[in-house]
Each structure stands twice: as C-alpha cells, then as structure tokens.
C-alpha cells in the first residue's frame, strides 16, 4: 500500500492536492470542458495563517469545494478566468451585426468598463454586491441614471451569455437599478393643448423663427423621430394616398459626417398617415424648398428640410431652434413655456392620440414602437384634465 502524501505540517493531502517547495498549496483538476486546470493558495484550510509578507487568500479546500460544486452544475471554471472587459468584448464581437450608432455606443460602454476597477476583475469573482457598488461609483463620477442603466443592461446581457455558456452559475447584474440608486430622470411631460397652440402661434408670427413653423407643425402632427424627420425626401411623401414613408433616418457621426441608417427597429419601418393640416404643411415646405443644389448622402437626395445651400438639417439644429424659440417667447410672456425638444413634440403627438382613446395597437404602429408596453406607458402621461373628463363621462 502506497504511503499517502503529506504537507509540511504532516497533514494528509487529498487526491489532486500537493505542496510546492515555497509552501504554496496546489490543486489540479479537469474542468467541465475536459481541460486540465490548477488553483493555488497559501492556506490548505481556512484556519491556516498566511506566511509573513503574503496576502491573505481563500483556502485551497474552500476553492476545491467551489470547483466541485461548479463541476457538478456543469459550470466551466475556465470561462471564469475572463475579465469583465474581456467578456464584454467577446459578447459584442459575437453580436457584430449592429448599426453604426450602436457600435459607437458599444465603444463608449467598453471604455466605461475598462476605466473602472470592475473591468479588470475576473467574472468568476463578481458578486451582486460588486455590481451594485459599480453602479454607485458610476453615479459618483457624475454619470446620468440613463447611462448607468444602459451600461448595466449591456453588462447583464454579457454576463447572461456567460451563464448560458456554463461559465457562471448566476448573473450578478440581474437587479433593478432603482433599488440601488434613485432614478432622478425628469420625464418631460407632453405639452398641453394650450401650450401647443401658444408655441405654434408664436413661431408662426415670429420674424426669427417663423421659417420653422411648418417643421414644428409637422413634428407635432406626425410624431416622427427627429432622425426620421431629417431624413425625409420628396419621394417619401405620398400625397395621393396621404402617407409618409419611413424606412431610413439621417444621422451624423464624428469624423465621418452625414450618413443614412435604417430606423431604430424593424417596427420603425412603417407608413404614417397625414392629416390635412400636415399635408398642407408638407406642400408649403416643398414649395419653399424649390430646386436647391443637389445634395446626396449614401445615395439619398431630395431632402425636404434643408438650408439655403441645400444641405439637410440635423437633430441638433432643431434642438437649438426649439430651445431658442422658447427662450425668446419666455422673455416677453408671464405664462412661461416649458423646455421643448423634438422628442417632446413626438411625445405630445402620442399623448394626444392616447387621450382620445386611439386603439393602442394602432398607436403602436404609428409611433413605430417595437414593444406595446412602450406605447401603453405613455397613457400614464395623459393630463389630469383628460383623466377628469374621462371619469365624468364614464360615471355620468
């Protein structure tokens, strides 16, 4: 009978265990993928003392216990040796068929992860508390709730891939962000009917901003996303059938300039009906536009909303126009207009139709929402007056 191996303290070592000359303990095993692996520790059991000058560490047998648990669950311990940054890179590489704007967002997210201590941490060592502490650090850095939550969602998806691949047992990012930090995002409400009319009347008669009356009216009466709106060409307006064709958007990227991209989602490729008011506004835009110098972006030309030199306007231009128009109005009026953006105009359009009890599925189609819940949530922003009127109508 062979003699059992022992350590320097004469303790019997188990199968796979050994002690190196420097005193460190070693455990060798075969992972779920059939590959040989090794782990080390200065301690055999938790009560052992770490040699002077060495960092405290998890005891070898505690590591063995976790390894055996992972092997029993089919979890590959090799995958857990990836860092968080490496996991995110792998995740995005395997899902490379995305829009240019999404690629830019991913680069920003990868930078956020890499610059934080979480990025260098092994995914096998990331606990839910680590993920939550990460969120708090991001908040202290001054990142908005929206940016933190979007990054958390990306990390959650990456870690879920690791769980599906058998590298991890649980997803540490599977938590609601509002349970860790307060959601201080101020959702700008839709304009009231009075505010909407005040805005249109002011812009229509103002010398500086009167030229944008038709654009603002169209945004209010169609609910288009600003990128879709800026990308509209003469060919997209079907006057005969009273429809606006939405199948692309005009965007801008640093160092690359203007480019055409597909809409936000597949559901965003749709046709929006024109009201009589919006149809006339389009006719006025085309008449004013005349025949400017041709300007082509990725094969698209004939843009509707252009400068005098024929170059199409972008989202930032209309953000500025609306901001300055509101500032100009508020300087001379006691009743102040709220902050208004192109998205507020889109939200106003949707809320107005919702308050008139439009079928949610029809509204979802017109808005180009991929998820009906996005549409339904907008009913929460219907004005108090509309709610009161509905209650009186139903009770009566």
Coordinates of C-alpha atoms in Angstrom, one line a residue:
X1 CA 0.0 0.0 0.0
X2 CA 1.5 3.3 -1.1
X3 CA 2.1 6.0 1.5
X4 CA -0.2 9.0 1.5
X5 CA 1.3 12.3 0.6
X6 CA 1.5 14.9 3.4
X7 CA 2.2 18.6 3.7
X8 CA 4.9 20.3 5.8
X9 CA 2.7 20.0 8.8
X10 CA 2.2 16.3 8.3
X11 CA -1.4 16.6 7.2
X12 CA -2.6 14.1 4.7
X13 CA -3.2 15.6 1.3
X14 CA -6.2 14.6 -0.9
X15 CA -6.2 13.5 -4.5
X16 CA -5.1 16.4 -6.7
X17 CA -3.5 18.3 -3.8
X18 CA 0.2 19.0 -3.4
X19 CA 2.5 21.4 -1.7
X20 CA 5.2 23.3 -3.6
X21 CA 8.7 24.0 -2.2
X22 CA 7.8 27.6 -1.4
X23 CA 5.0 26.4 0.8
X24 CA 2.1 27.1 -1.6
X25 CA -0.6 24.5 -2.0
X26 CA -1.7 23.4 -5.4
X27 CA -4.9 21.6 -6.6
X28 CA -5.1 20.1 -10.1
X29 CA -8.3 19.1 -11.7
X30 CA -10.1 18.7 -15.1
X31 CA -12.7 21.3 -15.9
X32 CA -16.2 20.8 -17.5
X33 CA -14.5 21.3 -20.9
X34 CA -12.1 18.5 -20.3
X35 CA -9.1 20.8 -19.9
X36 CA -6.6 20.5 -17.0
X37 CA -6.7 23.4 -14.6
X38 CA -4.8 24.4 -11.4
X39 CA -5.5 26.7 -8.5
X40 CA -3.1 27.8 -5.7
X41 CA -3.3 29.1 -2.1
X42 CA -1.0 29.8 0.8
X43 CA -3.5 28.1 3.1
X44 CA -4.8 24.5 3.0
X45 CA -7.8 25.2 5.3
X46 CA -9.3 28.5 6.4
X47 CA -7.7 28.4 9.9
X48 CA -4.2 28.3 8.5
X49 CA -2.1 31.5 8.8
X50 CA -0.7 33.1 5.7
X51 CA 3.2 33.4 5.7
X52 CA 4.6 36.7 6.7
X53 CA 4.6 39.2 3.8
X54 CA 2.0 37.3 1.8
X55 CA -1.6 38.5 1.1
X56 CA -4.5 36.7 2.8
X57 CA -6.3 34.4 0.4
X58 CA -9.0 31.8 0.1
X59 CA -8.0 28.4 1.5
X60 CA -7.3 25.7 -1.1
X61 CA -10.0 23.4 0.2
X62 CA -12.6 26.2 0.0
X63 CA -11.6 26.7 -3.6
X64 CA -11.9 23.0 -4.2
X65 CA -15.4 22.9 -2.7
X66 CA -16.5 25.7 -5.1
X67 CA -14.8 23.9 -8.0
X68 CA -16.6 20.7 -7.3
X69 CA -19.9 22.5 -7.0
X70 CA -19.3 24.1 -10.4
X71 CA -18.3 20.8 -12.0
X72 CA -21.5 19.2 -10.6
X73 CA -23.6 22.0 -12.1
X74 CA -21.7 21.8 -15.4
X75 CA -20.1 25.2 -14.9
X76 CA -16.8 25.7 -16.7
X77 CA -14.2 27.2 -14.4
X78 CA -12.0 28.1 -17.4
X79 CA -14.5 30.7 -18.6
X80 CA -14.5 32.4 -15.3
X81 CA -10.9 33.4 -15.9
X82 CA -12.1 36.1 -18.3
X83 CA -12.1 39.6 -17.0
X84 CA -15.2 41.7 -17.3
X85 CA -13.7 43.8 -20.1
X86 CA -12.8 40.6 -22.0
X87 CA -16.3 39.2 -21.5
X88 CA -17.9 42.4 -22.9
X89 CA -15.5 42.4 -25.9
X90 CA -16.4 38.7 -26.6
X91 CA -20.1 39.5 -26.2
X92 CA -20.1 42.4 -28.7
X93 CA -17.8 40.5 -31.1
X94 CA -20.3 37.7 -31.3
X95 CA -23.1 40.2 -32.0
X96 CA -21.4 42.4 -34.6
X97 CA -24.4 42.9 -37.0
X98 CA -25.5 46.2 -35.5
X99 CA -26.0 49.8 -36.6
X100 CA -23.1 52.3 -36.8
X101 CA -24.7 54.3 -33.9
X102 CA -24.8 51.1 -31.8
X103 CA -21.1 50.4 -32.5
X104 CA -20.3 53.9 -31.2
X105 CA -22.4 53.3 -28.0
X106 CA -20.5 50.0 -27.5
X107 CA -17.1 51.7 -27.8
X108 CA -18.3 54.2 -25.1
X109 CA -19.6 51.4 -22.9
X110 CA -16.3 49.4 -23.3
X111 CA -14.4 52.5 -22.2
X112 CA -16.5 53.0 -19.1
X113 CA -16.0 49.3 -18.1
X114 CA -12.2 49.3 -18.8
X115 CA -11.6 52.5 -16.8
X116 CA -13.3 51.2 -13.7
X117 CA -11.8 48.6 -11.4
X118 CA -14.6 46.2 -12.4
X119 CA -13.1 45.9 -15.9
X120 CA -10.0 44.0 -14.7
X121 CA -11.9 41.8 -12.3
X122 CA -12.4 38.1 -13.1
X123 CA -16.0 37.4 -14.0
X124 CA -16.0 34.4 -11.6
X125 CA -15.3 36.8 -8.8
X126 CA -18.0 39.3 -9.5
X127 CA -20.8 39.2 -6.9
X128 CA -24.1 41.0 -6.9
X129 CA -22.7 43.4 -4.3
X130 CA -19.7 44.2 -6.7
X131 CA -22.2 45.0 -9.5
X132 CA -24.2 47.3 -7.2
X133 CA -21.0 49.0 -5.9
X134 CA -20.1 49.6 -9.5
X135 CA -23.4 51.4 -10.1
X136 CA -22.7 53.7 -7.1
X137 CA -19.2 54.5 -8.4
X138 CA -20.7 55.5 -11.7
X139 CA -23.2 57.8 -10.0
X140 CA -20.3 59.4 -8.1
X141 CA -18.5 60.0 -11.3
X142 CA -21.5 62.1 -12.5
X143 CA -23.0 59.7 -15.0
X144 CA -26.7 60.0 -15.5
X145 CA -29.2 57.3 -14.4
X146 CA -30.0 56.6 -18.0
X147 CA -26.3 56.0 -19.0
X148 CA -25.7 53.8 -15.9
X149 CA -28.8 51.8 -16.6
X150 CA -28.0 51.3 -20.2
X151 CA -24.5 50.1 -19.3
X152 CA -26.0 47.8 -16.6
X153 CA -28.3 46.3 -19.2
X154 CA -25.3 45.7 -21.5
X155 CA -23.3 44.0 -18.7
X156 CA -26.3 41.9 -17.7
X157 CA -26.6 40.6 -21.3
X158 CA -22.9 39.8 -21.4
X159 CA -23.0 38.0 -18.1
X160 CA -26.1 36.1 -19.2
X161 CA -24.1 34.8 -22.1
X162 CA -21.5 33.6 -19.6
X163 CA -24.3 31.9 -17.6
X164 CA -25.7 30.3 -20.8
X165 CA -22.2 29.1 -21.8
X166 CA -21.8 27.4 -18.4
X167 CA -19.1 29.7 -17.2
X168 CA -21.1 31.1 -14.3
X169 CA -23.9 30.0 -12.1
X170 CA -25.7 33.3 -11.6
X171 CA -25.8 36.7 -13.2
X172 CA -24.6 39.4 -10.8
X173 CA -26.2 42.2 -12.9
X174 CA -29.7 40.8 -12.6
X175 CA -31.0 43.5 -10.4
X176 CA -33.2 46.6 -10.8
X177 CA -31.0 49.8 -10.8
X178 CA -33.6 51.8 -8.9
X179 CA -33.1 49.5 -5.9
X180 CA -29.5 50.8 -5.7
X181 CA -29.6 54.4 -6.9
X182 CA -32.5 56.8 -7.2
X183 CA -33.9 57.4 -10.6
X184 CA -33.7 61.2 -11.0
X185 CA -34.6 61.3 -14.7
X186 CA -37.0 64.0 -15.2
X187 CA -39.5 62.8 -17.8
X188 CA -40.7 66.0 -19.6
X189 CA -44.4 65.9 -19.9
X190 CA -46.3 66.4 -23.1
X191 CA -47.4 69.9 -24.0
X192 CA -51.0 70.8 -23.1
X193 CA -53.2 71.7 -25.9
X194 CA -52.9 75.4 -24.8
X195 CA -49.1 75.2 -24.7
X196 CA -49.1 73.5 -28.1
X197 CA -51.2 76.3 -29.6
X198 CA -49.2 79.1 -27.9
X199 CA -46.0 77.6 -29.4
X200 CA -47.4 77.4 -32.9
X201 CA -48.9 80.9 -32.8
X202 CA -45.7 82.4 -31.5
X203 CA -43.4 80.7 -34.0
X204 CA -45.8 81.4 -36.9
X205 CA -45.7 85.1 -36.4
X206 CA -42.1 85.5 -35.1
X207 CA -39.6 87.1 -37.6
X208 CA -36.7 84.9 -36.4
X209 CA -38.4 81.6 -36.2
X210 CA -41.4 81.9 -38.5
X211 CA -39.5 79.9 -41.2
X212 CA -39.6 76.9 -38.9
X213 CA -43.4 76.9 -38.4
X214 CA -44.0 74.1 -40.9
X215 CA -41.3 71.8 -39.5
X216 CA -42.6 72.2 -35.9
X217 CA -46.2 71.7 -37.1
X218 CA -45.2 68.5 -38.9
X219 CA -43.4 67.2 -35.9
X220 CA -46.4 67.9 -33.7
X221 CA -48.8 66.3 -36.2
X222 CA -46.8 63.2 -37.2
X223 CA -44.8 62.1 -34.1
X224 CA -41.8 61.3 -36.2
X225 CA -38.4 60.6 -34.5
X226 CA -36.1 63.5 -35.3
X227 CA -33.7 61.3 -37.3
X228 CA -36.6 60.0 -39.4
X229 CA -37.9 63.5 -39.9
X230 CA -34.5 64.9 -41.0
X231 CA -34.0 62.0 -43.5
X232 CA -37.4 62.6 -45.3
X233 CA -37.0 63.2 -49.0
X234 CA -39.6 64.3 -51.6
X235 CA -40.0 60.7 -52.7
X236 CA -41.1 59.7 -49.1
X237 CA -44.2 61.9 -49.2
X238 CA -47.2 60.1 -50.9
X239 CA -49.7 62.9 -51.4
X240 CA -52.0 60.6 -53.4
X241 CA -52.5 58.2 -50.6
X242 CA -51.9 60.6 -47.7
X243 CA -48.9 58.6 -46.3
X244 CA -45.4 59.3 -45.2
X245 CA -42.9 56.5 -45.9
X246 CA -40.5 55.8 -43.0
X247 CA -37.7 53.4 -43.9
X248 CA -34.5 55.4 -43.1
X249 CA -33.1 58.1 -40.9
X250 CA -30.4 60.7 -41.3
X251 CA -27.6 60.8 -38.7
X252 CA -24.2 62.3 -38.1
X253 CA -21.0 60.7 -36.8
X254 CA -17.8 62.5 -35.6
X255 CA -15.1 62.3 -38.3
X256 CA -17.4 60.7 -40.8
X257 CA -20.1 63.2 -41.2
X258 CA -23.7 62.6 -42.5
X259 CA -24.9 59.1 -43.2
X260 CA -28.1 57.2 -43.7
X261 CA -29.1 54.4 -41.4
X262 CA -32.1 52.1 -41.0
X263 CA -34.7 53.2 -38.5
X264 CA -34.4 52.4 -34.8
X265 CA -36.1 49.0 -35.1
X266 CA -37.9 46.8 -37.6
X267 CA -41.2 48.2 -36.3
X268 CA -39.9 51.7 -37.1
X269 CA -40.2 50.9 -40.8
X270 CA -43.8 51.9 -41.4
X271 CA -46.1 54.5 -43.1
X272 CA -47.5 57.4 -41.1
X273 CA -50.9 58.8 -42.2
X274 CA -51.0 62.5 -42.9
X275 CA -53.7 64.7 -41.5
X276 CA -55.0 67.6 -43.7
X277 CA -53.0 70.0 -41.6
X278 CA -49.7 68.1 -42.0
X279 CA -50.4 67.6 -45.7
X280 CA -50.7 71.3 -46.3
X281 CA -47.5 71.9 -44.2
X282 CA -45.6 69.5 -46.5
X283 CA -46.9 71.2 -49.6
X284 CA -45.7 74.6 -48.2
X285 CA -42.2 73.1 -47.4
X286 CA -41.8 71.7 -50.9
X287 CA -42.9 75.0 -52.5
X288 CA -40.5 77.0 -50.3
X289 CA -37.7 74.5 -51.0
X290 CA -37.9 74.9 -54.7
X291 CA -35.0 73.3 -56.5
X292 CA -31.8 73.7 -54.4
X293 CA -28.4 72.4 -55.3
X294 CA -28.5 68.6 -55.2
X295 CA -27.1 67.1 -52.0
X296 CA -26.6 63.3 -51.8
X297 CA -26.0 61.2 -48.7
X298 CA -25.4 57.4 -49.2
X299 CA -27.5 57.5 -52.4
X300 CA -30.3 59.6 -50.9
X301 CA -31.2 63.0 -52.3
X302 CA -34.1 65.4 -52.4
X303 CA -34.1 66.1 -48.7
X304 CA -37.1 68.2 -47.6
X305 CA -35.7 70.1 -44.7
X306 CA -32.6 71.9 -45.9
X307 CA -30.6 75.1 -45.6
X308 CA -30.4 77.6 -48.4
X309 CA -27.4 75.8 -49.8
X310 CA -29.4 72.5 -49.9
X311 CA -27.7 70.8 -47.0
X312 CA -30.1 68.8 -44.9
X313 CA -30.7 69.9 -41.3
X314 CA -29.9 67.5 -38.4
X315 CA -31.4 66.8 -35.0
X316 CA -29.1 69.3 -33.2
X317 CA -30.3 72.1 -35.4
X318 CA -33.9 71.6 -34.4
X319 CA -32.9 71.1 -30.7
X320 CA -31.3 74.6 -30.9
X321 CA -34.3 76.2 -32.8
X322 CA -36.8 75.0 -30.2
X323 CA -34.7 75.9 -27.2
X324 CA -34.0 79.4 -28.5
X325 CA -37.6 79.9 -29.6
X326 CA -38.9 79.1 -26.1
X327 CA -36.3 81.4 -24.6
X328 CA -37.4 84.2 -26.9
X329 CA -41.1 83.7 -26.0
X330 CA -40.5 83.4 -22.2
X331 CA -38.6 86.8 -22.2
X332 CA -41.8 88.6 -23.0
X333 CA -44.6 86.5 -21.6
X334 CA -45.6 85.9 -18.0
X335 CA -47.0 82.4 -18.8
X336 CA -43.8 80.5 -19.5
X337 CA -43.4 77.7 -21.9
X338 CA -41.5 74.6 -20.6
X339 CA -38.4 73.2 -22.2
X340 CA -39.3 71.8 -25.5
X341 CA -37.3 69.4 -27.7
X342 CA -38.2 67.3 -30.8
X343 CA -38.8 64.4 -28.6
X344 CA -41.3 66.4 -26.5
X345 CA -43.2 67.1 -29.7
X346 CA -43.2 63.4 -30.6
X347 CA -44.4 62.6 -27.0
X348 CA -47.1 65.3 -27.3
X349 CA -48.4 63.7 -30.5
X350 CA -48.6 60.3 -29.0
X351 CA -50.2 61.5 -25.7
X352 CA -52.8 63.5 -27.7
X353 CA -53.9 60.4 -29.6
X354 CA -53.8 58.3 -26.4
X355 CA -56.0 60.8 -24.6
X356 CA -58.5 60.4 -27.5
X357 CA -58.7 56.7 -26.8
X358 CA -56.9 55.5 -30.0
X359 CA -56.5 51.8 -30.2
X360 CA -53.1 51.0 -28.6
X361 CA -52.1 48.7 -31.4
X362 CA -52.8 51.4 -34.0
X363 CA -50.9 53.9 -31.9
X364 CA -48.0 51.5 -31.6
X365 CA -47.8 51.2 -35.4
X366 CA -48.0 54.9 -36.0
X367 CA -45.2 55.6 -33.4
X368 CA -43.1 52.7 -34.7
X369 CA -42.7 51.2 -31.2
X370 CA -41.2 47.7 -31.1
X371 CA -42.8 46.9 -27.8
X372 CA -46.5 47.6 -27.0
X373 CA -45.5 48.4 -23.4
X374 CA -43.7 51.5 -24.5
X375 CA -46.9 52.7 -26.1
X376 CA -49.1 51.8 -23.1
X377 CA -46.7 53.5 -20.7
X378 CA -47.5 56.8 -22.5
X379 CA -51.0 56.6 -21.2
X380 CA -49.6 57.4 -17.8
X381 CA -48.7 60.9 -19.1
X382 CA -52.2 61.9 -20.1
X383 CA -53.1 65.2 -18.4
X384 CA -55.2 65.5 -15.3
X385 CA -57.9 67.3 -17.3
X386 CA -58.2 64.4 -19.7
X387 CA -58.5 62.0 -16.8
X388 CA -61.2 64.1 -15.1
X389 CA -63.1 64.3 -18.3
X390 CA -62.9 60.6 -18.8
X391 CA -64.1 59.9 -15.3
X392 CA -67.1 62.3 -15.6
X393 CA -68.0 60.7 -18.9
X394 CA -67.9 57.2 -17.6
X395 CA -69.7 57.9 -14.3
X396 CA -72.4 60.0 -16.0

